[in-house]
Coordinates of C-alpha atoms and ligand atoms in Angstrom, one line a residue:
M210 CA 0.0 0.1 0.2
K211 CA 1.5 3.4 -0.6
R212 CA 2.0 5.9 2.1
S213 CA -0.7 8.3 0.5
T214 CA -3.3 5.6 0.3
I215 CA -2.6 5.1 3.9
W216 CA -2.9 8.8 4.7
I217 CA -6.2 9.1 2.6
L218 CA -7.8 6.0 4.8
T219 CA -6.5 7.3 7.9
I220 CA -8.0 11.0 7.1
V221 CA -11.6 9.6 6.1
M222 CA -11.5 7.3 9.0
A223 CA -10.7 10.0 11.3
I224 CA -13.1 12.2 10.0
A225 CA -16.0 9.4 10.0
L226 CA -15.1 8.5 13.8
L227 CA -14.5 12.0 15.0
G228 CA -18.0 12.8 13.5
L229 CA -19.7 9.9 15.1
L230 CA -17.8 11.0 18.2
A231 CA -19.1 14.6 18.0
M232 CA -22.5 13.6 17.6
Q233 CA -22.9 11.3 20.4
I234 CA -21.4 14.1 22.8
V235 CA -23.8 16.6 21.2
Y236 CA -26.8 14.0 21.5
L237 CA -25.6 13.6 25.4
E238 CA -25.4 17.3 26.2
K239 CA -29.0 17.8 24.6
M240 CA -30.2 14.9 26.6
V241 CA -28.8 16.4 29.7
G242 CA -29.9 19.7 29.1
M243 CA -33.6 18.5 28.3
R244 CA -33.7 16.4 31.4
N245 CA -32.1 19.1 33.2
S246 CA -34.8 22.0 32.1
Q247 CA -37.5 19.2 32.8
F248 CA -36.4 18.8 36.4
N249 CA -36.0 22.5 37.2
E250 CA -39.6 22.9 35.7
T251 CA -41.0 20.2 37.9
V252 CA -39.2 21.4 40.7
K253 CA -40.6 24.9 40.3
R254 CA -44.2 23.7 40.0
S255 CA -43.8 21.6 43.1
L256 CA -42.4 24.5 45.1
Y257 CA -45.3 27.0 43.8
S258 CA -47.9 24.2 44.8
V259 CA -45.9 23.9 48.3
S260 CA -46.1 28.0 48.7
T261 CA -50.1 28.0 47.9
M262 CA -50.6 25.1 50.1
L263 CA -49.2 27.0 52.8
E264 CA -51.1 30.1 52.0
Q265 CA -54.2 28.0 52.2
N266 CA -53.1 26.7 55.3
E267 CA -52.8 30.0 56.9
T268 CA -56.1 31.0 55.8
K269 CA -57.8 28.2 57.2
F270 CA -56.0 28.6 60.8
F271 CA -57.1 31.9 60.8
L272 CA -60.8 31.0 59.7
D273 CA -60.7 28.6 62.5
Q274 CA -59.5 30.7 64.8
D275 CA -62.3 33.5 64.2
L276 CA -64.9 30.8 64.1
A277 CA -63.9 29.9 67.3
E278 CA -64.1 33.2 68.6
A279 CA -67.4 33.7 67.2
E280 CA -68.8 30.6 68.5
Q281 CA -67.3 31.6 72.3
M282 CA -68.7 35.0 71.8
Y283 CA -72.3 33.9 70.7
S284 CA -72.6 30.7 72.5
G285 CA -74.9 31.9 75.6
I286 CA -77.1 34.0 73.5
S287 CA -80.4 32.6 71.8
Q288 CA -80.2 32.4 68.2
N289 CA -83.4 34.1 67.7
S290 CA -82.8 37.3 69.7
F291 CA -80.7 37.8 66.4
G292 CA -82.9 36.6 64.0
F293 CA -80.4 34.0 63.0
G294 CA -78.5 31.0 64.3
F295 CA -75.5 29.0 63.6
G296 CA -77.5 25.7 63.5
E297 CA -80.5 24.6 61.7
S298 CA -83.9 26.4 62.2
N299 CA -86.1 24.7 65.0
D300 CA -89.5 25.9 62.8
P301 CA -91.5 23.1 61.8
P302 CA -91.0 22.2 58.4
I303 CA -93.2 24.1 55.9
D304 CA -95.5 22.3 53.8
T305 CA -95.1 24.0 50.5
T306 CA -96.8 21.5 48.1
L307 CA -100.2 22.9 46.8
N308 CA -102.8 20.3 45.7
T309 CA -104.0 22.2 42.9
E310 CA -106.3 19.2 42.0
D311 CA -108.2 19.5 44.7
P312 CA -109.9 23.1 44.0
A313 CA -111.3 22.9 47.7
S314 CA -107.7 23.6 48.9
L315 CA -108.0 26.8 47.0
R316 CA -111.0 27.8 48.9
P317 CA -111.7 30.8 51.7
A318 CA -111.7 28.3 54.2
N319 CA -108.2 27.7 53.7
R320 CA -107.0 31.4 53.4
N321 CA -105.5 31.2 57.1
T322 CA -103.2 28.5 56.1
L323 CA -101.9 30.7 52.9
K324 CA -101.1 33.7 55.3
D325 CA -99.1 31.3 57.7
L326 CA -97.3 29.8 54.8
N327 CA -96.1 33.5 53.5
D328 CA -94.8 34.3 57.0
S329 CA -92.6 31.2 57.1
Y330 CA -91.2 32.0 54.1
Q331 CA -90.3 35.6 55.0
R332 CA -88.9 34.2 58.3
K333 CA -86.6 31.4 56.8
Q334 CA -85.3 34.5 53.9
E335 CA -84.6 36.8 56.7
I336 CA -82.4 33.7 58.8
L337 CA -80.6 33.1 55.4
R338 CA -79.8 36.6 54.8
G339 CA -78.8 37.0 58.2
Q340 CA -76.5 33.9 57.7
F341 CA -75.1 35.4 54.7
L342 CA -74.3 38.5 56.1
Y343 CA -72.6 36.8 59.2
Q344 CA -70.3 34.5 56.9
K345 CA -69.5 37.4 54.8
S346 CA -68.3 39.5 57.6
L347 CA -66.5 36.6 58.9
L348 CA -64.5 36.3 56.0
Y349 CA -63.8 40.0 55.5
E350 CA -62.6 39.7 59.3
V351 CA -60.5 36.9 58.3
I352 CA -59.1 38.4 55.2
L353 CA -58.3 41.5 57.6
T354 CA -56.6 39.6 60.1
I355 CA -54.4 38.0 57.1
L356 CA -53.7 41.0 55.7
N357 CA -52.5 43.1 58.8
H358 CA -51.5 40.5 61.2
S359 CA -50.4 37.3 59.6
S360 CA -46.9 38.6 58.8
D361 CA -46.7 38.8 62.4
R362 CA -46.7 35.5 63.3
P363 CA -43.2 33.6 63.4
I364 CA -42.5 32.1 60.2
Q365 CA -41.5 28.8 62.1
E366 CA -45.1 28.8 63.0
R367 CA -46.6 29.9 59.7
A368 CA -44.4 27.0 57.7
D369 CA -43.2 24.6 60.3
S370 CA -40.3 22.1 59.1
L371 CA -42.7 18.9 59.4
T372 CA -45.5 20.5 57.2
V373 CA -43.0 22.1 54.6
D374 CA -41.3 18.7 54.7
S375 CA -44.2 16.5 53.9
Y376 CA -45.9 18.9 51.4
L377 CA -42.6 19.1 49.6
R378 CA -42.4 15.3 49.6
S379 CA -46.0 14.8 48.3
E380 CA -45.8 17.5 45.6
L381 CA -42.7 16.1 44.3
E382 CA -43.8 12.6 44.4
F383 CA -47.1 13.8 42.7
N384 CA -44.8 15.5 40.2
G385 CA -42.8 12.2 39.3
L386 CA -39.6 13.4 41.3
S387 CA -39.0 11.0 44.2
L388 CA -35.3 11.7 45.2
P389 CA -33.9 13.1 48.6
F390 CA -33.7 16.6 49.3
E391 CA -33.0 19.3 51.7
F392 CA -34.3 22.6 52.6
A393 CA -33.9 26.0 54.4
I394 CA -36.5 28.9 55.0
V395 CA -34.7 32.2 54.5
N396 CA -35.2 35.5 55.7
K397 CA -34.6 38.3 53.8
T398 CA -32.9 40.2 56.8
S399 CA -31.7 37.7 59.2
G400 CA -30.6 35.0 56.8
V401 CA -31.4 31.1 57.4
V402 CA -34.2 30.7 59.9
Y403 CA -34.2 27.1 59.9
K404 CA -32.8 24.3 57.7
T405 CA -32.5 20.8 57.5
N406 CA -29.2 19.0 58.4
G407 CA -28.1 18.1 55.0
Y408 CA -28.5 21.8 53.8
S409 CA -25.2 23.0 52.3
P410 CA -25.5 24.2 48.7
M411 CA -22.1 24.3 47.1
S412 CA -23.4 27.1 44.8
Q413 CA -26.5 29.2 44.3
E414 CA -27.2 27.4 40.9
D415 CA -28.1 24.3 43.3
V416 CA -30.6 26.2 45.2
Y417 CA -34.5 26.1 44.1
K418 CA -36.2 29.2 45.5
V419 CA -39.9 30.1 46.1
L420 CA -41.1 33.2 47.7
L421 CA -43.4 32.2 50.7
F422 CA -46.4 34.3 51.7
P423 CA -46.1 36.7 48.8
N424 CA -48.5 39.2 50.3
D425 CA -46.3 39.7 53.4
P426 CA -44.6 43.5 53.6
K427 CA -41.3 43.0 51.4
S428 CA -38.9 43.3 54.6
K429 CA -40.9 40.5 56.5
Q430 CA -40.7 38.2 52.9
N431 CA -39.4 34.5 53.4
T432 CA -38.2 32.1 51.0
L433 CA -38.2 28.6 50.9
N434 CA -34.9 27.2 49.6
V435 CA -34.4 23.5 48.3
T436 CA -31.4 21.4 47.2
F437 CA -31.0 18.1 45.7
P438 CA -27.9 16.5 46.5
N439 CA -28.4 13.6 44.0
K440 CA -29.4 15.5 41.2
S441 CA -26.5 15.0 38.9
D442 CA -26.9 11.2 39.5
Y443 CA -30.7 11.6 38.6
I444 CA -29.8 13.6 35.6
F445 CA -27.0 11.0 34.6
S446 CA -28.9 7.9 35.2
S447 CA -31.5 8.9 32.3
V448 CA -28.4 9.3 30.1
K449 CA -26.6 6.1 31.5
F450 CA -27.9 3.9 28.1
L451 CA -25.4 6.3 25.9
V452 CA -22.4 5.4 28.1
P453 CA -22.0 1.9 26.3
S454 CA -22.0 3.7 22.9
L455 CA -19.6 6.0 23.6
A456 CA -17.3 3.4 25.2
F457 CA -17.8 1.1 21.8
T458 CA -16.9 4.3 19.8
F459 CA -13.9 4.9 22.1
L460 CA -12.7 1.4 21.5
L461 CA -13.1 1.8 17.6
L462 CA -11.4 4.8 17.8
G463 CA -8.5 3.0 19.7
V464 CA -8.4 0.0 17.2
F465 CA -8.3 2.5 14.4
L466 CA -5.5 4.1 16.1
Y467 CA -3.5 0.9 16.5
T468 CA -4.4 -0.3 12.8
I469 CA -2.9 2.9 11.5
T470 CA 0.0 2.9 13.7
V471 CA 0.7 -0.6 12.8
A472 CA 0.3 0.2 8.8
F473 CA 2.7 3.1 9.1
R474 CA 5.4 0.8 11.2
Q475 CA 4.9 -1.9 8.5
K476 CA 5.3 0.9 5.8
K477 CA 8.6 2.5 7.6
L478 CA 9.7 -1.5 8.0
S479 CA 9.5 -2.3 4.4
E480 CA 11.4 0.8 3.3
I481 CA 14.1 0.0 5.9
K482 CA 14.3 -3.5 4.5
N483 CA 14.6 -2.0 1.2
D484 CA 17.3 0.3 2.1
F485 CA 19.1 -2.8 4.1
I486 CA 19.2 -4.9 0.8
N487 CA 20.5 -2.1 -1.2
N488 CA 23.1 -1.3 1.5
M489 CA 23.7 -4.9 2.0
T490 CA 24.1 -5.3 -2.2
H491 CA 26.6 -2.4 -2.1
E492 CA 28.6 -3.8 0.8
F493 CA 29.0 -7.3 -1.1
K494 CA 29.7 -6.0 -4.4
T495 CA 32.8 -4.2 -3.5
P496 CA 34.5 -6.9 -2.2
I497 CA 33.4 -9.3 -4.8
S498 CA 34.8 -7.3 -7.5
S499 CA 37.8 -6.9 -5.9
I500 CA 38.3 -10.6 -5.9
S501 CA 37.0 -11.0 -9.2
I502 CA 39.8 -8.4 -10.6
A503 CA 42.5 -10.3 -8.3
A504 CA 41.5 -13.5 -10.0
Q505 CA 41.6 -11.8 -13.3
M506 CA 45.1 -10.6 -12.5
L507 CA 46.4 -14.0 -11.6
N508 CA 45.4 -15.4 -14.8
D509 CA 47.8 -13.2 -16.2
D510 CA 51.2 -14.5 -16.8
S511 CA 53.2 -11.4 -15.8
V512 CA 51.6 -11.3 -12.4
R513 CA 52.3 -14.9 -11.5
K514 CA 56.0 -14.5 -12.5
S515 CA 56.4 -11.6 -10.2
P516 CA 56.4 -12.9 -6.3
E517 CA 55.9 -9.5 -5.2
M518 CA 52.7 -9.0 -7.4
L519 CA 51.7 -12.1 -6.6
K520 CA 52.2 -11.5 -3.0
H521 CA 49.8 -8.0 -3.2
V522 CA 47.2 -9.9 -5.2
S523 CA 46.9 -12.8 -2.6
G524 CA 47.1 -9.8 0.0
V525 CA 44.1 -8.1 -1.7
I526 CA 42.0 -11.3 -2.0
N527 CA 42.9 -12.1 1.6
D528 CA 41.8 -8.7 2.9
E529 CA 38.4 -8.7 0.7
T530 CA 37.5 -12.1 1.8
K531 CA 38.0 -11.1 5.7
R532 CA 35.8 -8.0 4.6
L533 CA 33.3 -10.1 3.2
R534 CA 33.3 -12.5 6.2
F535 CA 32.7 -9.4 8.2
Q536 CA 29.7 -8.3 6.3
V537 CA 28.2 -11.9 6.3
E538 CA 29.0 -12.1 10.0
K539 CA 26.8 -8.8 10.4
V540 CA 24.1 -10.0 8.5
L541 CA 23.8 -13.5 10.6
Q542 CA 23.8 -11.2 13.8
L543 CA 20.6 -9.7 12.2
S544 CA 19.0 -13.3 12.7
L545 CA 19.8 -12.9 16.6
F546 CA 17.4 -10.2 16.9
D547 CA 14.4 -12.3 15.5
R548 CA 15.2 -15.2 18.0
K549 CA 13.8 -14.7 21.6
N550 CA 16.9 -16.3 23.3
A551 CA 20.1 -16.0 21.2
T552 CA 22.1 -19.2 21.8
M553 CA 24.9 -18.1 24.3
R554 CA 27.5 -20.0 25.6
L555 CA 28.4 -18.2 28.8
E556 CA 32.0 -18.6 30.1
E557 CA 34.5 -16.6 32.3
E558 CA 36.3 -14.4 30.5
D559 CA 39.3 -11.8 31.2
A560 CA 37.9 -8.5 29.8
N561 CA 41.1 -6.7 29.6
A562 CA 42.6 -9.7 27.8
N563 CA 40.1 -10.1 25.1
I564 CA 39.8 -6.0 24.6
Y565 CA 43.6 -6.2 24.3
S566 CA 43.5 -8.7 21.3
V567 CA 40.7 -6.7 19.8
I568 CA 42.8 -3.6 20.1
N569 CA 45.8 -4.9 18.7
T570 CA 44.2 -6.2 15.4
F571 CA 42.6 -2.6 15.1
K572 CA 45.9 -1.1 15.5
L573 CA 47.2 -1.2 12.1
K574 CA 43.6 0.0 10.7
V575 CA 43.8 3.3 12.8
E576 CA 47.6 3.9 12.1
K577 CA 46.6 3.5 8.5
Y578 CA 44.8 6.6 8.7
G579 CA 47.8 8.4 10.9
G580 CA 45.8 8.1 14.2
H581 CA 46.5 6.1 17.7
I582 CA 44.5 3.8 20.1
N583 CA 45.4 4.3 23.5
A584 CA 44.5 1.5 26.0
N585 CA 44.3 2.0 29.7
L586 CA 42.7 -1.5 31.1
D587 CA 43.1 -0.6 34.8
A588 CA 40.2 -2.7 35.8
E589 CA 41.1 -5.3 38.6
D590 CA 40.0 -8.9 38.6
P591 CA 38.2 -8.0 35.2
I592 CA 36.7 -11.6 34.8
I593 CA 33.3 -11.5 33.6
N594 CA 30.6 -14.1 32.4
V595 CA 30.0 -13.5 28.6
D596 CA 29.9 -15.3 25.3
R597 CA 33.8 -15.0 24.0
M598 CA 32.6 -14.7 20.4
H599 CA 29.8 -12.3 21.0
F600 CA 31.9 -10.2 23.4
T601 CA 34.6 -9.8 20.8
N602 CA 32.1 -8.6 18.3
V603 CA 30.6 -6.2 20.7
I604 CA 34.1 -4.4 20.9
F605 CA 35.2 -5.0 17.6
N606 CA 31.6 -3.3 16.5
L607 CA 32.6 -0.3 18.9
L608 CA 36.0 0.2 17.5
D609 CA 34.8 -0.3 13.8
N610 CA 32.4 2.6 14.5
A611 CA 35.1 4.7 15.9
V612 CA 37.2 4.4 12.8
K613 CA 34.2 4.5 10.2
Y614 CA 33.1 7.7 11.9
R615 CA 36.4 9.7 12.2
R616 CA 36.7 13.1 10.9
E617 CA 38.2 13.6 7.4
D618 CA 40.5 16.3 8.6
V619 CA 41.5 15.0 11.9
A620 CA 44.0 11.8 12.3
P621 CA 41.8 9.2 14.7
E622 CA 42.5 9.2 18.3
L623 CA 40.9 6.4 20.0
S624 CA 40.9 5.4 23.5
V625 CA 39.8 2.4 25.3
T626 CA 39.8 2.2 29.2
T627 CA 38.3 -0.2 31.7
V628 CA 37.7 0.3 35.4
N629 CA 36.1 -0.9 38.5
P630 CA 33.1 1.8 39.3
D631 CA 32.2 -0.4 42.4
E632 CA 33.8 -4.0 43.8
D633 CA 31.1 -5.9 41.7
H634 CA 31.4 -4.0 38.1
I635 CA 33.6 -3.5 35.6
Q636 CA 33.2 -0.2 33.1
I637 CA 34.6 -0.5 29.8
T638 CA 34.9 3.2 27.8
V639 CA 35.5 3.3 24.2
E640 CA 36.1 6.9 23.1
D641 CA 36.9 8.5 19.8
N642 CA 37.4 12.2 18.3
G643 CA 35.1 11.5 15.4
I644 CA 32.2 13.2 13.8
G645 CA 29.8 12.9 17.0
M646 CA 26.3 12.9 16.9
K647 CA 23.3 14.9 17.6
R648 CA 21.5 14.6 20.9
E649 CA 18.0 13.4 19.2
D650 CA 20.3 10.8 17.2
L651 CA 21.7 9.4 20.3
K652 CA 18.3 8.5 21.8
K653 CA 17.9 6.2 18.6
I654 CA 21.1 4.8 17.9
F655 CA 20.6 1.7 19.7
E656 CA 17.4 0.8 17.7
K657 CA 17.5 -1.7 14.9
F658 CA 18.3 -0.5 10.9
Y659 CA 18.6 3.0 12.8
R660 CA 21.3 5.3 10.9
V661 CA 21.8 9.0 11.4
S662 CA 20.3 10.6 8.1
T663 CA 22.0 13.8 8.4
G664 CA 25.4 12.1 9.0
N665 CA 27.7 13.7 6.0
R666 CA 29.8 10.1 6.4
H667 CA 26.8 8.2 4.7
D668 CA 29.3 7.4 1.9
V669 CA 30.2 4.8 4.6
K670 CA 27.7 2.0 4.2
G671 CA 26.1 0.2 7.1
F672 CA 23.2 -1.7 7.8
G673 CA 22.2 0.2 11.0
L674 CA 22.6 -3.2 12.9
G675 CA 25.8 -2.9 14.8
L676 CA 24.8 -1.2 17.9
A677 CA 21.5 -2.5 18.0
Y678 CA 23.5 -5.7 18.1
V679 CA 25.7 -4.2 20.8
H680 CA 22.9 -3.1 22.9
K681 CA 21.2 -6.6 22.8
M682 CA 24.2 -8.6 23.6
I683 CA 25.1 -6.0 26.5
D684 CA 21.6 -6.7 27.8
L685 CA 22.2 -10.3 27.5
F686 CA 25.3 -10.4 29.5
G687 CA 23.4 -8.5 32.2
G688 CA 25.2 -5.1 32.0
T689 CA 24.0 -1.6 30.6
I690 CA 25.4 0.6 27.7
R691 CA 25.2 4.4 27.2
A692 CA 26.5 6.9 24.8
E693 CA 27.7 10.4 25.1
S694 CA 28.5 12.7 22.0
E695 CA 29.1 15.9 20.8
V696 CA 29.1 16.9 17.1
N697 CA 32.4 17.3 15.6
R698 CA 33.9 16.5 18.7
G699 CA 33.8 12.7 19.2
S700 CA 31.5 9.8 20.9
K701 CA 31.7 7.9 24.1
F702 CA 30.2 4.6 24.6
I703 CA 30.3 3.5 28.1
I704 CA 29.7 -0.4 29.0
T705 CA 28.9 -1.5 32.7
L706 CA 29.1 -5.2 33.2
P707 CA 28.8 -7.3 36.3
L708 CA 31.9 -9.0 37.5
Y709 CA 32.0 -12.8 37.9
K710 CA 32.5 -14.0 41.2
Ligands
ADP260 P1 25.9 1.3 10.8 O1 27.2 1.7 11.6 O2 26.1 0.2 10.3 O3 25.0 2.3 10.2 P2 25.5 1.3 13.6 O4 24.3 0.6 14.5 O5 26.7 0.5 14.3 O6 25.1 0.9 12.3 O7 25.1 2.7 14.4 C1 24.1 3.8 14.1 C2 24.1 4.9 13.7 O8 25.4 5.7 14.7 C3 25.5 5.2 12.5 O9 24.8 5.2 11.0 C4 25.9 6.3 12.8 O10 25.3 7.5 12.3 C5 26.2 6.6 14.5 N1 27.4 5.9 14.9 C6 27.6 5.0 15.6 N2 28.9 4.9 16.3 C7 29.3 6.3 15.9 C8 30.4 7.0 16.3 N3 31.6 6.1 17.0 N4 30.7 8.1 16.0 C9 29.5 9.0 15.5 N5 28.5 8.4 14.9 C10 28.4 7.0 15.2

């Protein structure tokens, strides 16, 4: 797959997934908003009802009080002396039925009865009028008392906590909200009059308020404040069903990101592999062509007759074969990375002696470029538990890099030291005065196939495997490796290994 195709797929998928996610979030927000305003409406309606019920309660209280007073006042006095009573009339029931079919009933002999009937009606009407006037005056009196004196009663009596609690509970339940609440009665002048134990609003936005007894004088007005500690749970419970769908979308997003990362990694790997094959071909081509030329020269009689030329040609063949073997060895090292456990033959090895022999083989190479290699192998009892062949390769790789990445203008000065940082470890340092590396490259040089891209010495071919191999081996030996470097000043590789005890 082309890199551009992966990018297009990524963008399309990202837009689709982010769109889906955005829509779900908007939907969630809308649902929460709706549920919230529905909740607010219900609470407001319930609070308004509670306020009205408290007012009705107070009216009833004054009515009862006035009735009781009136009953007390008038209890000793006969109702008839006022022309009206509080109870039922004691008059005998009036027969109002006229027998129109019986003409005798309309005769003058019955005139007296008719007159009685009229009188009785009039008396009844007067009693009713009297009762009406009494009720009216009683109501007026109650209204006046409410208007003038009700606000004088302490609010604790007018709206006591038990009544408010039961009204609130029944109204909220009636409106379909049965969740715990806390409330307080708040006075304009003196603050909280009383409150329930759990009433402690975090912010004023959480408080639902209703004015109690709105006809009270402004300065004496009280409000009923209500909070719902579990409101957010209640709101959230209504949108809970959306959570799994959001979780699935995030899961999809995660899988998508993983897939894209894998696709890009695979792409990079295939590019690296291509580079690797190109490099390898180049590395093998040079010695092969040198050997081939040498072989052709051997076919030449004049060369065969001259012992000096013969020596030179055989030297070339020898050098180039060595180079070829070294390259093959490097490619073989590659297979180590893919195996979980490389086959190791750990044995006791004298680090100083081993390093010394590698330095010896390298000396000539460094001197060829007019440089030196200094060895200060001062570590005491330098016995380590390593695979000899791999340990030699490690030191060889480091020295090879130190020469490969030398500066053109300065003769290579290499230094190899061993010391004991503590009694259980040995520290091996390989230092050069080469081209050095930038800080960001330093972090990656131990990665497989990594080569410093800007290195102007990349006419020097390599596979980007040497340091990855070194790192892996040191790891398997139970040690650590780190690098320090400065561009155009040189690099330093520091290995710490446990001593064999
Ligand atoms: P290779 O040498 O085959 O490219 P390595 O894994 O040995 O791969 O090194 C990785 C990279 O680290 C090299 O490409 C080089 O740029 C950088 N590097 C390694 N050793 C040195 C050194 N001594 N001085 C400067 N750069 C180095």
